PDB file of C-alpha atoms in Angstrom:
ATOM      1  CA  MET H   1     102.520 112.594 145.979  1.00 44.00           C
ATOM      2  CA  ALA H   2     101.389 115.910 144.474  1.00 45.00           C
ATOM      3  CA  GLN H   3      98.732 115.542 141.827  1.00 47.00           C
ATOM      4  CA  GLN H   4      99.510 117.042 138.437  1.00 45.00           C
ATOM      5  CA  THR H   5      96.824 119.601 137.643  1.00 41.00           C
ATOM      6  CA  HIS H   6      97.901 120.961 134.299  1.00 42.00           C
ATOM      7  CA  PHE H   7      97.909 119.470 130.830  1.00 40.00           C
ATOM      8  CA  SER H   8     101.300 118.979 129.257  1.00 42.00           C
ATOM      9  CA  GLU H   9     101.727 117.841 125.657  1.00 45.00           C
ATOM     10  CA  MET H  10     104.358 115.162 125.238  1.00 44.00           C
ATOM     11  CA  PRO H  11     106.273 114.577 122.019  1.00 44.00           C
ATOM     12  CA  LEU H  12     104.999 111.773 119.837  1.00 45.00           C
ATOM     13  CA  PRO H  13     108.155 109.919 118.725  1.00 44.00           C
ATOM     14  CA  LEU H  14     106.394 108.084 115.892  1.00 42.00           C
ATOM     15  CA  PHE H  15     108.945 108.880 113.250  1.00 43.00           C
ATOM     16  CA  ASP H  16     112.350 110.406 112.780  1.00 44.00           C
ATOM     17  CA  GLY H  17     111.114 112.419 109.804  1.00 45.00           C
ATOM     18  CA  THR H  18     111.646 116.036 108.896  1.00 50.00           C
ATOM     19  CA  ASP H  19     108.721 117.426 110.882  1.00 55.00           C
ATOM     20  CA  GLU H  20     109.540 120.610 112.745  1.00 52.00           C
ATOM     21  CA  VAL H  21     109.650 119.438 116.369  1.00 45.00           C
ATOM     22  CA  ARG H  22     112.296 121.736 117.851  1.00 51.00           C
ATOM     23  CA  ALA H  23     111.311 123.368 121.123  1.00 48.00           C
ATOM     24  CA  PRO H  24     110.994 127.179 121.211  1.00 48.00           C
ATOM     25  CA  LYS H  25     114.027 129.028 122.506  1.00 52.00           C
ATOM     26  CA  SER H  26     112.238 131.052 125.185  1.00 59.00           C
ATOM     27  CA  GLY H  27     109.753 130.313 127.941  1.00 63.00           C
ATOM     28  CA  LEU H  28     107.680 133.256 126.723  1.00 57.00           C
ATOM     29  CA  GLN H  29     107.300 131.715 123.301  1.00 74.00           C
ATOM     30  CA  LEU H  30     106.418 128.352 124.859  1.00 75.00           C
ATOM     31  CA  SER H  31     103.748 130.030 126.989  1.00 80.00           C
ATOM     32  CA  TYR H  32     102.306 131.789 123.925  1.00 78.00           C
ATOM     33  CA  ILE H  33     102.109 128.527 121.957  1.00 82.00           C
ATOM     34  CA  ARG H  34     100.489 126.689 124.872  1.00 84.00           C
ATOM     35  CA  ASP H  35      97.892 129.446 125.345  1.00 85.00           C
ATOM     36  CA  HIS H  36      97.250 129.661 121.611  1.00 86.00           C
ATOM     37  CA  ARG H  37      96.611 125.921 121.392  1.00 88.00           C
ATOM     38  CA  LYS H  38      94.308 126.060 124.397  1.00 88.00           C
ATOM     39  CA  ARG H  39      92.277 128.895 122.844  1.00 89.00           C
ATOM     40  CA  LEU H  40      91.926 127.061 119.531  1.00 88.00           C
ATOM     41  CA  ARG H  41      90.784 123.876 121.244  1.00 90.00           C
ATOM     42  CA  GLU H  42      88.222 125.751 123.320  1.00 89.00           C
ATOM     43  CA  ARG H  43      86.848 127.570 120.263  1.00 89.00           C
ATOM     44  CA  PHE H  44      86.572 124.276 118.402  1.00 88.00           C
ATOM     45  CA  LEU H  45      84.812 122.542 121.304  1.00 90.00           C
ATOM     46  CA  THR H  46      82.431 125.471 121.706  1.00 89.00           C
ATOM     47  CA  GLY H  47      81.658 126.345 118.093  1.00 87.00           C
ATOM     48  CA  GLY H  48      82.751 123.312 116.082  1.00 86.00           C
ATOM     49  CA  ALA H  49      84.577 123.422 112.778  1.00 84.00           C
ATOM     50  CA  ALA H  50      82.446 126.351 111.568  1.00 85.00           C
ATOM     51  CA  ALA H  51      84.080 128.543 114.213  1.00 86.00           C
ATOM     52  CA  LEU H  52      87.532 128.123 112.689  1.00 89.00           C
ATOM     53  CA  PRO H  53      88.950 129.142 109.302  1.00 91.00           C
ATOM     54  CA  ASP H  54      90.864 126.540 107.318  1.00 91.00           C
ATOM     55  CA  TYR H  55      94.297 127.484 108.644  1.00 91.00           C
ATOM     56  CA  GLU H  56      93.227 127.147 112.282  1.00 92.00           C
ATOM     57  CA  LEU H  57      91.479 123.830 111.685  1.00 92.00           C
ATOM     58  CA  LEU H  58      94.674 122.649 110.037  1.00 94.00           C
ATOM     59  CA  GLU H  59      96.660 123.857 113.063  1.00 93.00           C
ATOM     60  CA  LEU H  60      94.520 121.628 115.285  1.00 92.00           C
ATOM     61  CA  VAL H  61      95.437 118.637 113.153  1.00 92.00           C
ATOM     62  CA  LEU H  62      99.127 119.556 113.224  1.00 94.00           C
ATOM     63  CA  PHE H  63      99.277 119.990 117.009  1.00 91.00           C
ATOM     64  CA  ARG H  64      99.663 116.254 117.650  1.00 88.00           C
ATOM     65  CA  ALA H  65     102.311 115.779 114.995  1.00 90.00           C
ATOM     66  CA  ILE H  66     104.415 118.777 116.019  1.00 90.00           C
ATOM     67  CA  PRO H  67     104.472 119.354 119.807  1.00 85.00           C
ATOM     68  CA  ARG H  68     105.860 122.565 121.337  1.00 79.00           C
ATOM     69  CA  GLN H  69     106.236 124.302 118.001  1.00 86.00           C
ATOM     70  CA  ASP H  70     104.293 127.091 116.302  1.00 90.00           C
ATOM     71  CA  VAL H  71     102.521 125.260 113.475  1.00 92.00           C
ATOM     72  CA  LYS H  72     100.778 128.298 111.978  1.00 92.00           C
ATOM     73  CA  PRO H  73     103.535 128.931 109.369  1.00 93.00           C
ATOM     74  CA  LEU H  74     103.345 125.311 108.245  1.00 95.00           C
ATOM     75  CA  ALA H  75      99.550 125.463 108.052  1.00 94.00           C
ATOM     76  CA  TRP H  76      99.807 128.495 105.767  1.00 95.00           C
ATOM     77  CA  ARG H  77     102.491 126.848 103.614  1.00 95.00           C
ATOM     78  CA  LEU H  78     100.249 123.833 103.088  1.00 95.00           C
ATOM     79  CA  LEU H  79      97.245 126.003 102.226  1.00 94.00           C
ATOM     80  CA  ASP H  80      99.307 128.131  99.851  1.00 94.00           C
ATOM     81  CA  ARG H  81     100.485 124.979  98.088  1.00 93.00           C
ATOM     82  CA  PHE H  82      97.232 123.022  97.904  1.00 91.00           C
ATOM     83  CA  GLY H  83      94.466 125.620  98.163  1.00 88.00           C
ATOM     84  CA  ASP H  84      92.174 124.652 101.038  1.00 88.00           C
ATOM     85  CA  PHE H  85      91.781 122.271 103.976  1.00 91.00           C
ATOM     86  CA  ASN H  86      90.141 119.517 101.930  1.00 87.00           C
ATOM     87  CA  ARG H  87      92.889 119.517  99.326  1.00 86.00           C
ATOM     88  CA  VAL H  88      95.585 119.455 101.989  1.00 92.00           C
ATOM     89  CA  ILE H  89      94.298 116.297 103.659  1.00 88.00           C
ATOM     90  CA  SER H  90      93.570 114.712 100.251  1.00 85.00           C
ATOM     91  CA  ALA H  91      97.006 115.462  98.796  1.00 87.00           C
ATOM     92  CA  PRO H  92      99.220 112.435  98.109  1.00 87.00           C
ATOM     93  CA  ARG H  93     102.118 111.776 100.464  1.00 91.00           C
ATOM     94  CA  GLU H  94     104.644 112.429  97.688  1.00 90.00           C
ATOM     95  CA  ARG H  95     103.351 115.982  97.277  1.00 90.00           C
ATOM     96  CA  LEU H  96     102.951 116.663 100.984  1.00 93.00           C
ATOM     97  CA  ILE H  97     106.536 115.838 101.911  1.00 93.00           C
ATOM     98  CA  GLU H  98     107.786 118.299  99.320  1.00 93.00           C
ATOM     99  CA  THR H  99     106.538 121.025 101.679  1.00 93.00           C
ATOM    100  CA  LYS H 100     109.139 122.327 104.156  1.00 92.00           C
ATOM    101  CA  GLY H 101     108.388 121.055 107.643  1.00 92.00           C
ATOM    102  CA  VAL H 102     106.346 118.021 106.586  1.00 93.00           C
ATOM    103  CA  GLY H 103     107.533 114.548 107.481  1.00 92.00           C
ATOM    104  CA  ASP H 104     105.865 111.230 108.185  1.00 93.00           C
ATOM    105  CA  ALA H 105     104.293 112.356 111.471  1.00 93.00           C
ATOM    106  CA  VAL H 106     102.440 115.205 109.735  1.00 94.00           C
ATOM    107  CA  VAL H 107     101.441 112.986 106.830  1.00 93.00           C
ATOM    108  CA  LEU H 108     100.068 110.417 109.284  1.00 94.00           C
ATOM    109  CA  GLU H 109      97.854 112.948 111.075  1.00 94.00           C
ATOM    110  CA  LEU H 110      96.515 114.352 107.793  1.00 94.00           C
ATOM    111  CA  LYS H 111      95.766 110.901 106.423  1.00 91.00           C
ATOM    112  CA  ILE H 112      93.990 109.856 109.631  1.00 94.00           C
ATOM    113  CA  VAL H 113      91.634 112.829 109.188  1.00 92.00           C
ATOM    114  CA  GLU H 114      91.106 111.954 105.526  1.00 89.00           C
ATOM    115  CA  ALA H 115      90.393 108.302 106.337  1.00 89.00           C
ATOM    116  CA  ALA H 116      87.926 109.281 109.062  1.00 90.00           C
ATOM    117  CA  ALA H 117      86.056 111.580 106.668  1.00 86.00           C
ATOM    118  CA  HIS H 118      85.880 108.847 104.021  1.00 82.00           C
ATOM    119  CA  ARG H 119      84.709 106.227 106.487  1.00 84.00           C
ATOM    120  CA  LEU H 120      81.996 108.464 107.915  1.00 83.00           C
ATOM    121  CA  ALA H 121      80.677 109.352 104.456  1.00 79.00           C
ATOM    122  CA  ARG H 122      80.835 105.709 103.366  1.00 77.00           C
ATOM    123  CA  SER H 123      78.861 104.537 106.401  1.00 78.00           C
ATOM    124  CA  ARG H 124      75.963 106.701 105.278  1.00 76.00           C
ATOM    125  CA  VAL H 125      75.577 104.907 101.945  1.00 76.00           C
ATOM    126  CA  MET H 126      76.759 101.311 102.356  1.00 72.00           C
ATOM    127  CA  GLN H 127      73.990  98.720 102.728  1.00 72.00           C
ATOM    128  CA  ARG H 128      71.384 101.416 102.123  1.00 74.00           C
ATOM    129  CA  HIS H 129      68.910 102.124  99.365  1.00 80.00           C
ATOM    130  CA  VAL H 130      70.904 104.337  97.045  1.00 77.00           C
ATOM    131  CA  LEU H 131      68.212 105.885  94.869  1.00 75.00           C
ATOM    132  CA  SER H 132      66.251 107.161  97.861  1.00 78.00           C
ATOM    133  CA  GLY H 133      69.432 108.459  99.507  1.00 81.00           C
ATOM    134  CA  TRP H 134      70.933 110.202  96.488  1.00 88.00           C
ATOM    135  CA  ASP H 135      72.159 113.255  98.403  1.00 88.00           C
ATOM    136  CA  ALA H 136      74.162 111.053 100.787  1.00 87.00           C
ATOM    137  CA  LEU H 137      75.658 109.251  97.802  1.00 88.00           C
ATOM    138  CA  LEU H 138      76.720 112.542  96.217  1.00 90.00           C
ATOM    139  CA  ASP H 139      78.239 113.671  99.517  1.00 89.00           C
ATOM    140  CA  TYR H 140      80.237 110.452  99.673  1.00 88.00           C
ATOM    141  CA  CYS H 141      81.498 110.854  96.108  1.00 89.00           C
ATOM    142  CA  ARG H 142      82.471 114.480  96.716  1.00 89.00           C
ATOM    143  CA  THR H 143      84.294 113.591  99.936  1.00 87.00           C
ATOM    144  CA  THR H 144      86.314 110.770  98.415  1.00 87.00           C
ATOM    145  CA  MET H 145      86.977 112.104  94.917  1.00 88.00           C
ATOM    146  CA  ALA H 146      86.444 115.848  94.439  1.00 86.00           C
ATOM    147  CA  HIS H 147      89.890 116.885  95.679  1.00 84.00           C
ATOM    148  CA  ARG H 148      92.040 114.205  94.094  1.00 84.00           C
ATOM    149  CA  GLU H 149      94.849 115.348  91.792  1.00 83.00           C
ATOM    150  CA  THR H 150      94.524 112.354  89.445  1.00 84.00           C
ATOM    151  CA  GLU H 151      91.544 110.615  87.911  1.00 87.00           C
ATOM    152  CA  GLN H 152      89.956 107.697  89.707  1.00 88.00           C
ATOM    153  CA  PHE H 153      87.209 105.402  88.389  1.00 90.00           C
ATOM    154  CA  ARG H 154      84.873 103.698  90.859  1.00 91.00           C
ATOM    155  CA  VAL H 155      81.909 101.394  90.415  1.00 94.00           C
ATOM    156  CA  LEU H 156      79.055 101.194  92.904  1.00 94.00           C
ATOM    157  CA  PHE H 157      77.374  97.788  92.790  1.00 95.00           C
ATOM    158  CA  LEU H 158      73.714  97.478  93.797  1.00 94.00           C
ATOM    159  CA  ASP H 159      71.473  94.494  94.485  1.00 94.00           C
ATOM    160  CA  ARG H 160      67.943  93.896  93.194  1.00 93.00           C
ATOM    161  CA  LYS H 161      66.537  96.325  95.767  1.00 92.00           C
ATOM    162  CA  ASN H 162      69.051  99.030  94.775  1.00 91.00           C
ATOM    163  CA  VAL H 163      70.925  98.636  98.044  1.00 92.00           C
ATOM    164  CA  LEU H 164      74.631  99.426  97.746  1.00 91.00           C
ATOM    165  CA  ILE H 165      76.522  96.188  98.337  1.00 93.00           C
ATOM    166  CA  ALA H 166      80.006  97.167  97.160  1.00 91.00           C
ATOM    167  CA  ASP H 167      82.010 100.258  96.265  1.00 90.00           C
ATOM    168  CA  GLU H 168      85.223  99.459  94.433  1.00 89.00           C
ATOM    169  CA  GLU H 169      87.981 101.398  92.767  1.00 87.00           C
ATOM    170  CA  GLN H 170      88.459  99.936  89.304  1.00 83.00           C
ATOM    171  CA  ALA H 171      91.308 102.083  88.049  1.00 70.00           C
ATOM    172  CA  LYS H 172      93.587 105.057  88.702  1.00 64.00           C
ATOM    173  CA  GLY H 173      94.976 107.308  86.021  1.00 56.00           C
ATOM    174  CA  THR H 174      96.676 110.588  85.298  1.00 53.00           C
ATOM    175  CA  ILE H 175      95.396 114.127  85.675  1.00 55.00           C
ATOM    176  CA  ASP H 176      93.159 113.743  82.611  1.00 51.00           C
ATOM    177  CA  HIS H 177      92.812 110.031  81.798  1.00 58.00           C
ATOM    178  CA  VAL H 178      91.969 106.771  83.503  1.00 62.00           C
ATOM    179  CA  PRO H 179      91.895 103.391  81.710  1.00 72.00           C
ATOM    180  CA  VAL H 180      88.593 101.521  82.046  1.00 77.00           C
ATOM    181  CA  TYR H 181      87.763  98.060  80.702  1.00 83.00           C
ATOM    182  CA  PRO H 182      84.002  97.425  80.295  1.00 86.00           C
ATOM    183  CA  ARG H 183      84.454  93.657  80.378  1.00 87.00           C
ATOM    184  CA  GLU H 184      86.109  93.837  83.807  1.00 89.00           C
ATOM    185  CA  VAL H 185      83.321  96.048  85.149  1.00 91.00           C
ATOM    186  CA  VAL H 186      80.500  93.674  84.212  1.00 92.00           C
ATOM    187  CA  LYS H 187      82.564  90.627  85.169  1.00 91.00           C
ATOM    188  CA  ARG H 188      82.948  92.043  88.663  1.00 93.00           C
ATOM    189  CA  ALA H 189      79.208  92.760  88.830  1.00 95.00           C
ATOM    190  CA  LEU H 190      78.488  89.085  88.114  1.00 94.00           C
ATOM    191  CA  GLU H 191      80.999  87.990  90.761  1.00 95.00           C
ATOM    192  CA  LEU H 192      79.199  90.134  93.349  1.00 95.00           C
ATOM    193  CA  ASN H 193      75.759  89.007  92.157  1.00 95.00           C
ATOM    194  CA  ALA H 194      74.896  92.663  91.555  1.00 95.00           C
ATOM    195  CA  SER H 195      71.849  93.734  89.559  1.00 95.00           C
ATOM    196  CA  ALA H 196      72.721  97.365  88.889  1.00 95.00           C
ATOM    197  CA  LEU H 197      75.682  99.736  88.590  1.00 95.00           C
ATOM    198  CA  ILE H 198      76.554 103.359  89.114  1.00 95.00           C
ATOM    199  CA  LEU H 199      79.792 104.576  87.555  1.00 96.00           C
ATOM    200  CA  VAL H 200      81.717 107.396  89.220  1.00 95.00           C
ATOM    201  CA  HIS H 201      84.903 109.172  88.248  1.00 92.00           C
ATOM    202  CA  ASN H 202      86.460 112.543  88.949  1.00 92.00           C
ATOM    203  CA  HIS H 203      87.875 115.322  86.797  1.00 92.00           C
ATOM    204  CA  PRO H 204      90.865 116.911  88.583  1.00 89.00           C
ATOM    205  CA  SER H 205      90.524 119.936  86.299  1.00 88.00           C
ATOM    206  CA  GLY H 206      87.350 120.757  88.217  1.00 87.00           C
ATOM    207  CA  ASP H 207      85.110 120.780  85.137  1.00 90.00           C
ATOM    208  CA  PRO H 208      82.769 117.741  85.134  1.00 93.00           C
ATOM    209  CA  THR H 209      81.837 118.091  81.462  1.00 93.00           C
ATOM    210  CA  PRO H 210      82.223 114.604  79.907  1.00 93.00           C
ATOM    211  CA  SER H 211      84.826 114.036  77.220  1.00 91.00           C
ATOM    212  CA  GLU H 212      84.191 112.006  74.088  1.00 91.00           C
ATOM    213  CA  SER H 213      86.098 109.116  75.665  1.00 90.00           C
ATOM    214  CA  ASP H 214      83.903 109.355  78.791  1.00 92.00           C
ATOM    215  CA  ILE H 215      80.789 109.066  76.651  1.00 93.00           C
ATOM    216  CA  LEU H 216      82.210 106.224  74.548  1.00 92.00           C
ATOM    217  CA  MET H 217      83.301 104.262  77.609  1.00 91.00           C
ATOM    218  CA  THR H 218      79.883 104.718  79.240  1.00 94.00           C
ATOM    219  CA  ASN H 219      78.101 103.481  76.119  1.00 94.00           C
ATOM    220  CA  GLN H 220      80.356 100.434  75.987  1.00 92.00           C
ATOM    221  CA  ILE H 221      79.641  99.561  79.612  1.00 93.00           C
ATOM    222  CA  GLN H 222      75.922 100.106  79.075  1.00 94.00           C
ATOM    223  CA  ASP H 223      75.933  97.740  76.065  1.00 93.00           C
ATOM    224  CA  ALA H 224      77.831  95.105  78.050  1.00 93.00           C
ATOM    225  CA  ALA H 225      75.475  95.521  81.026  1.00 94.00           C
ATOM    226  CA  ASN H 226      72.360  95.256  78.877  1.00 93.00           C
ATOM    227  CA  ALA H 227      73.638  92.033  77.348  1.00 93.00           C
ATOM    228  CA  LEU H 228      73.817  90.514  80.837  1.00 93.00           C
ATOM    229  CA  ASN H 229      70.560  92.010  82.133  1.00 94.00           C
ATOM    230  CA  LEU H 230      72.347  94.491  84.379  1.00 95.00           C
ATOM    231  CA  THR H 231      71.031  98.031  84.885  1.00 95.00           C
ATOM    232  CA  LEU H 232      73.327 101.040  84.529  1.00 96.00           C
ATOM    233  CA  HIS H 233      71.601 103.673  86.649  1.00 95.00           C
ATOM    234  CA  ASP H 234      74.006 106.544  86.074  1.00 95.00           C
ATOM    235  CA  HIS H 235      77.534 107.753  85.479  1.00 96.00           C
ATOM    236  CA  LEU H 236      78.591 110.584  87.785  1.00 96.00           C
ATOM    237  CA  ILE H 237      81.519 112.871  87.038  1.00 95.00           C
ATOM    238  CA  ILE H 238      82.771 114.657  90.140  1.00 94.00           C
ATOM    239  CA  GLY H 239      84.355 118.091  89.729  1.00 91.00           C
ATOM    240  CA  LYS H 240      85.837 120.423  92.310  1.00 86.00           C
ATOM    241  CA  SER H 241      82.604 122.241  93.139  1.00 84.00           C
ATOM    242  CA  ARG H 242      79.887 120.429  91.184  1.00 90.00           C
ATOM    243  CA  GLU H 243      79.082 117.106  89.605  1.00 93.00           C
ATOM    244  CA  LEU H 244      77.422 115.934  86.397  1.00 95.00           C
ATOM    245  CA  SER H 245      74.920 113.102  86.027  1.00 94.00           C
ATOM    246  CA  PHE H 246      74.818 111.328  82.674  1.00 96.00           C
ATOM    247  CA  ARG H 247      71.198 110.384  83.367  1.00 94.00           C
ATOM    248  CA  ALA H 248      70.119 113.936  84.184  1.00 93.00           C
ATOM    249  CA  GLU H 249      71.976 115.386  81.193  1.00 94.00           C
ATOM    250  CA  GLY H 250      70.468 112.899  78.726  1.00 93.00           C
ATOM    251  CA  TYR H 251      73.594 110.881  77.974  1.00 92.00           C
ATOM    252  CA  LEU H 252      71.860 107.739  79.285  1.00 89.00           C
TER     253      LEU H 252
END
C-alpha cells in the first residue's frame, strides 16, 4: 500500500451551521489556499504569535472551522465588527453569529481559544499568594474581563495567608451597570472560610474611573466585611487598556 506523504485537511462536520465551508471552484484556488495556510502555520511555528498581525492569527483559528475555504475575508469582517483579536474571541455568541459566514463551528473554535487563555491566566494566580504576585493577578483580570461588552462583578476570596482560594462571578449586568448585594458577598466569604477579599469589575466603556455607585457599593461591602473581621484589600476596575485600584487611588 502506498504511504500518504502529504497533509490533507478534512472537513470537520461538527455542525450544520452557516459557516462558509464550500470548496473553491478551481484547483488553482485550492492550491493557493493550501499554500497560504502552510505559510501561515510555518510563520507561526517559527516566530510565534508576534510574527502575525491580528487578521492572520484569526485566520489560523478559523482554519479548523472552515476547511478548503479562504477565511481571510471572514477574519477581516470579524475584526471590522469587533476591533481586534481579543475582542473577537471574547465576543458573545449572539453577536458573533450576526456576522456573515459565522456559524456554530466558528463560534466553537473562537470560544476554545478564549477558554484556553482564561484557564492559562487563572492557573497563574489560583492557590498562590496574591499580594506578592500582583502583576499576574492583573494579567488574569485583563484577560478575563477587559474585552467584555457588558459589566461583570467578580470576587476573589483569599485565606489567612492571602492565598487565592476562590474566584467567583457574583453578577452580570448591562453595558454600564451590574447589581451587587454586599450581604451576599460577605455571606459567600464566610461559606468559603475566607479571610480577605478583592473586588473586581469591568467598565465596557473602557474608562475605569469609578462611578458614585461603584464607590457607594465598595463602602457598603467594606462596612459589612469589617463587621465580620474580613479584610477588603482592594477593588479593581478593569478598562480596555488600563485598570484602576481603589486602594492606590485613595478610595479605600
